[in-house]
mmCIF file of C-alpha atoms in Angstrom:
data_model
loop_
_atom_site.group_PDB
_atom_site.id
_atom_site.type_symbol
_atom_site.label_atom_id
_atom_site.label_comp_id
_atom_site.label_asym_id
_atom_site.label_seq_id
_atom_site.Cartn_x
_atom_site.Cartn_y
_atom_site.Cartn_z
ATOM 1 C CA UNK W 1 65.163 -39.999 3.814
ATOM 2 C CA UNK W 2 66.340 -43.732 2.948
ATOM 3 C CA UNK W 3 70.087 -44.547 2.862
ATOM 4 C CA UNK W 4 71.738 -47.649 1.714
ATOM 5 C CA UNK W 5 74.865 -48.887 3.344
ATOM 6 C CA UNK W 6 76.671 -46.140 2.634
ATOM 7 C CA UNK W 7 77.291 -43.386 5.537
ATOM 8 C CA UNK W 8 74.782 -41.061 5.453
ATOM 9 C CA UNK W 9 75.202 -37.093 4.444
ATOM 10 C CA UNK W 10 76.874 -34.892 5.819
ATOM 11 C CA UNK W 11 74.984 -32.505 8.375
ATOM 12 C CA UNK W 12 72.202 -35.806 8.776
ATOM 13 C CA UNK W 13 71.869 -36.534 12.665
ATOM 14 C CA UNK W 14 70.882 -40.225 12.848
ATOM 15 C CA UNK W 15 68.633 -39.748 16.411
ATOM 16 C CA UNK W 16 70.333 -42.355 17.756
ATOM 17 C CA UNK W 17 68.171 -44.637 16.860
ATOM 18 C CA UNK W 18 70.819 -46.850 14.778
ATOM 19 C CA UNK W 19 72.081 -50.140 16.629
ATOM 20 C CA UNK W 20 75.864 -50.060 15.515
ATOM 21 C CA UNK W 21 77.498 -46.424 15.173
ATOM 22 C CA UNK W 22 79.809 -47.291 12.347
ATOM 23 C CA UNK W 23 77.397 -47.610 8.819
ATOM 24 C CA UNK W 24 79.465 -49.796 7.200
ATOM 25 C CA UNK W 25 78.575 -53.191 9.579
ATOM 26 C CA UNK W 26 75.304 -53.433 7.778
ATOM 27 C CA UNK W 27 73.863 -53.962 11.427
ATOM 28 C CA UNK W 28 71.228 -51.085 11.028
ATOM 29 C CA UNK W 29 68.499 -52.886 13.156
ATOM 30 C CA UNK W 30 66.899 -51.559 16.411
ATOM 31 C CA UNK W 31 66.722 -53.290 19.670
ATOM 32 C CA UNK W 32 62.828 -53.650 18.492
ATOM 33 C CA UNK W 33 63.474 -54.563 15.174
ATOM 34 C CA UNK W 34 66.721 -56.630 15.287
ATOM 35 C CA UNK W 35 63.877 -59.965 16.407
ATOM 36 C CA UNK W 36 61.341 -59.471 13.755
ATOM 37 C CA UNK W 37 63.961 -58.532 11.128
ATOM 38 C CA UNK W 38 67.481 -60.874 12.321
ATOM 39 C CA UNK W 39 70.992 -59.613 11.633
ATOM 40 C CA UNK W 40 72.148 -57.890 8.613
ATOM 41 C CA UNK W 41 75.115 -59.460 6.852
ATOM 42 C CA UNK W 42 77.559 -56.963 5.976
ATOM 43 C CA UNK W 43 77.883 -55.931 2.116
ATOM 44 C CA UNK W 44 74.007 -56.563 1.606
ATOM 45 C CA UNK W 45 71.810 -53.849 0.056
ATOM 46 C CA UNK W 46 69.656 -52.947 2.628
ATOM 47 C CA UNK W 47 67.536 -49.476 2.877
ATOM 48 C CA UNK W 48 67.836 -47.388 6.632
ATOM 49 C CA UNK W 49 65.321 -44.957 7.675
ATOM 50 C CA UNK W 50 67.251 -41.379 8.351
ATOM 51 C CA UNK W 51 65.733 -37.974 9.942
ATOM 52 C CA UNK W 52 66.736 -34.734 9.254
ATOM 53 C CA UNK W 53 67.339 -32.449 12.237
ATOM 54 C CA UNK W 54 67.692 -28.728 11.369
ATOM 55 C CA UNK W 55 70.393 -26.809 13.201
ATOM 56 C CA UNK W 56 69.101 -23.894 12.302
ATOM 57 C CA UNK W 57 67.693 -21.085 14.787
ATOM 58 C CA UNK W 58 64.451 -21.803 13.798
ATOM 59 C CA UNK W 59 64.970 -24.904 15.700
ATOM 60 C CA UNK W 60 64.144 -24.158 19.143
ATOM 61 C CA UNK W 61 62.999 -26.296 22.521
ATOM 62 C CA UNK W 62 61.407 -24.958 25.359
ATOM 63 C CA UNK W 63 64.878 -24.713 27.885
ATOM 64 C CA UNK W 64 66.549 -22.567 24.740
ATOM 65 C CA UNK W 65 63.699 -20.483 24.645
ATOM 66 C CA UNK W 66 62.691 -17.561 27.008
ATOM 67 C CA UNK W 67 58.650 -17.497 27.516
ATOM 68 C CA UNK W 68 57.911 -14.634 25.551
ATOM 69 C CA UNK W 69 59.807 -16.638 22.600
ATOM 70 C CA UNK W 70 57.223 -19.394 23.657
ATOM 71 C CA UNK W 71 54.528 -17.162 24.053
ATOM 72 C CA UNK W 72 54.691 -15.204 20.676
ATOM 73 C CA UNK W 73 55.462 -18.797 19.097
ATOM 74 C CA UNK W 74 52.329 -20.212 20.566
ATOM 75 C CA UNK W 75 50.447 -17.075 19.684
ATOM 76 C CA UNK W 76 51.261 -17.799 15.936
ATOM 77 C CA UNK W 77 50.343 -21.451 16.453
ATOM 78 C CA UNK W 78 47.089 -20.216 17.528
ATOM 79 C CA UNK W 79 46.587 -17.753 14.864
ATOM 80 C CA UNK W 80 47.246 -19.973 11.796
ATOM 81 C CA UNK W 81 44.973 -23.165 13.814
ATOM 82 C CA UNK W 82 42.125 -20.059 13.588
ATOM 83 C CA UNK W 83 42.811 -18.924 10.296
ATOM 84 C CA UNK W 84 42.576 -23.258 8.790
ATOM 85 C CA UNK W 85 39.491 -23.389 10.925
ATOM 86 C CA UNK W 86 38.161 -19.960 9.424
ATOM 87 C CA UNK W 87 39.241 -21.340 6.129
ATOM 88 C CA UNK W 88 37.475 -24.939 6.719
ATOM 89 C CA UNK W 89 34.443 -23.022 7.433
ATOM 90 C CA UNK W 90 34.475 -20.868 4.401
ATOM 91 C CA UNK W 91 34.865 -24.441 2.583
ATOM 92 C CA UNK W 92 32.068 -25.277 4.301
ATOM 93 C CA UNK W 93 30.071 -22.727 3.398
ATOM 94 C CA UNK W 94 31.147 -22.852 -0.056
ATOM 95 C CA UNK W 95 30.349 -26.387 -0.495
ATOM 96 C CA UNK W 96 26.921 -25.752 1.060
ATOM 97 C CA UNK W 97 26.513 -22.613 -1.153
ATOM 98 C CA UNK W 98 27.127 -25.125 -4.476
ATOM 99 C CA UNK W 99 24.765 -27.721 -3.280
ATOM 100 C CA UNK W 100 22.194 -24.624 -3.222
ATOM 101 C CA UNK W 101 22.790 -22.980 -6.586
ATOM 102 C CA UNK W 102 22.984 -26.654 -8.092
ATOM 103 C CA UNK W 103 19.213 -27.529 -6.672
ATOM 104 C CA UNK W 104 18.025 -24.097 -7.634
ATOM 105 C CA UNK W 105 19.624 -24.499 -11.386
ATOM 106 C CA UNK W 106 17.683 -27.775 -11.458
ATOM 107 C CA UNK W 107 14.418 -26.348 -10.238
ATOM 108 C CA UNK W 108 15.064 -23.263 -12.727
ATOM 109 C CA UNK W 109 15.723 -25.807 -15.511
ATOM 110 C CA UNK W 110 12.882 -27.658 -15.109
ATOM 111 C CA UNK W 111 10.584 -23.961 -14.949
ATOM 112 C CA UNK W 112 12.579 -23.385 -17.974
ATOM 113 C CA UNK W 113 11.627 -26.690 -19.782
ATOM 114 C CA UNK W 114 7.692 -25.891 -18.343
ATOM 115 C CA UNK W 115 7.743 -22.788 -19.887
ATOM 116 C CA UNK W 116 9.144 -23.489 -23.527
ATOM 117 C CA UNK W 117 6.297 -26.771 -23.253
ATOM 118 C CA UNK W 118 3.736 -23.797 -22.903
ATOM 119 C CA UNK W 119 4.900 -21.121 -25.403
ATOM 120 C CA UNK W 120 4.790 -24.277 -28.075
ATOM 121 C CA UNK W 121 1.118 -25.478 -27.013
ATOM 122 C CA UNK W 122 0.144 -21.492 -26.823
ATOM 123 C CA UNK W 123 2.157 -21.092 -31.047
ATOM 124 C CA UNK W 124 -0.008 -24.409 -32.000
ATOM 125 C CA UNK W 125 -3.283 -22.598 -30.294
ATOM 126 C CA UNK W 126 -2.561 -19.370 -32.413
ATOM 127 C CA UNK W 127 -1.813 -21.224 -35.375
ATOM 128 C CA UNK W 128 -4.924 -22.866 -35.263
ATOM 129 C CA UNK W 129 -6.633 -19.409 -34.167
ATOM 130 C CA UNK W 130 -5.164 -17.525 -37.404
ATOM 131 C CA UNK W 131 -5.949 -20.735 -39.477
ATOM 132 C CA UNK W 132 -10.333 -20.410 -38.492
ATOM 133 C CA UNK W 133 -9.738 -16.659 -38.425
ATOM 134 C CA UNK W 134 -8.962 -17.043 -42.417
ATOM 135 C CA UNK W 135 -11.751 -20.055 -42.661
ATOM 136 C CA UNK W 136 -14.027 -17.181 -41.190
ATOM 137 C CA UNK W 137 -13.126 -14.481 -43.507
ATOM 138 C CA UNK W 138 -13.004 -16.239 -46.661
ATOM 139 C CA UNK W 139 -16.787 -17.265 -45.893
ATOM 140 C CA UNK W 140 -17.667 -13.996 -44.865
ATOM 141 C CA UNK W 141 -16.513 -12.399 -47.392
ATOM 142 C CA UNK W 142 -18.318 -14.799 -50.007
ATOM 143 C CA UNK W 143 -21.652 -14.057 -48.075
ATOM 144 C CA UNK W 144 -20.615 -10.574 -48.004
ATOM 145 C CA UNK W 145 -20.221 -11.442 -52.063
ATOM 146 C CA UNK W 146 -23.613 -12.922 -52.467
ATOM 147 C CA UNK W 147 -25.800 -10.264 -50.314
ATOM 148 C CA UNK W 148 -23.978 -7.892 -52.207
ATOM 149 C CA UNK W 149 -25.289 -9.763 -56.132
ATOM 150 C CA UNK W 150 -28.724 -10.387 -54.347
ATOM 151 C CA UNK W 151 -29.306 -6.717 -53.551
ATOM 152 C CA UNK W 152 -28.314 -6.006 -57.555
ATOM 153 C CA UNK W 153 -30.649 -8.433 -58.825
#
């Protein structure tokens, strides 16, 4: 969290990282920083870096903790680094699985696009089939017509 001058909350641990213990000096600076930054004049408006440290139980270090505390901690550690790999696997997979389908879409597409190109050149071939077929039977039916008066006469 960033602080201005003012004291930070309370329950915030400040690591001991801060050059002057009282936060109203405005010196703020590390040993590290206090030559690439130079002092802080007091009453300015400058921004401090502050971490949180829970004191909660579920903060723990290894000398508080007995080694089957470590062990069934690391044990969880272990399970949920298995369970993101399982799960970056699965994405993976996934991932490889929609690359599939996507280049079998595009080869069914383009079977799909082949097909419709034949049904509509196979429609024009009937068309023209149905179109003779009636040529044909109009003249065969005016022979049919004229054997028919020829055998009268």
């Amino acid at each position: 969290k960033i602080f201005s001058n003012n004291s930070p909350p309370s329950g915030v641990r400040t690591a001991g990282f801060l050059k002057s213990p009282s936060f109203q000096t405005g010196e703020y600076a590390t040993d590290e920083e206090e030559d690439e930054v130079g002092p802080v004049l007091p009453g300015s408006d400058m921004a401090i870096e502050v971490f949180e440290l829970p004191e909660n139980e579920d903060m723990f270090s290894p000398s508080d903790l007995d080694t089957s505390k470590l062990s069934h901690k690391f044990k969880e550690l272990q399970a949920a680094e298995n369970e993101k790999v399982r799960w970056e696997l699965e994405k993976t997979q996934l991932q490889q699985n929609i690359e599939e389908n996507k280049e079998r879409m595009l080869k069914l597409e383009s079977y799909w696009i082949e097909a419709q190109t034949l049904c509509h050149t196979v429609n024009e071939h009937l068309k023209e089939t149905q179109s003779q077929y009636q040529a044909l039977e109009k003249k065969y039916n005016k022979a049919k017509k004229l054997i028919k008066d020829f055998q009268q006469k």
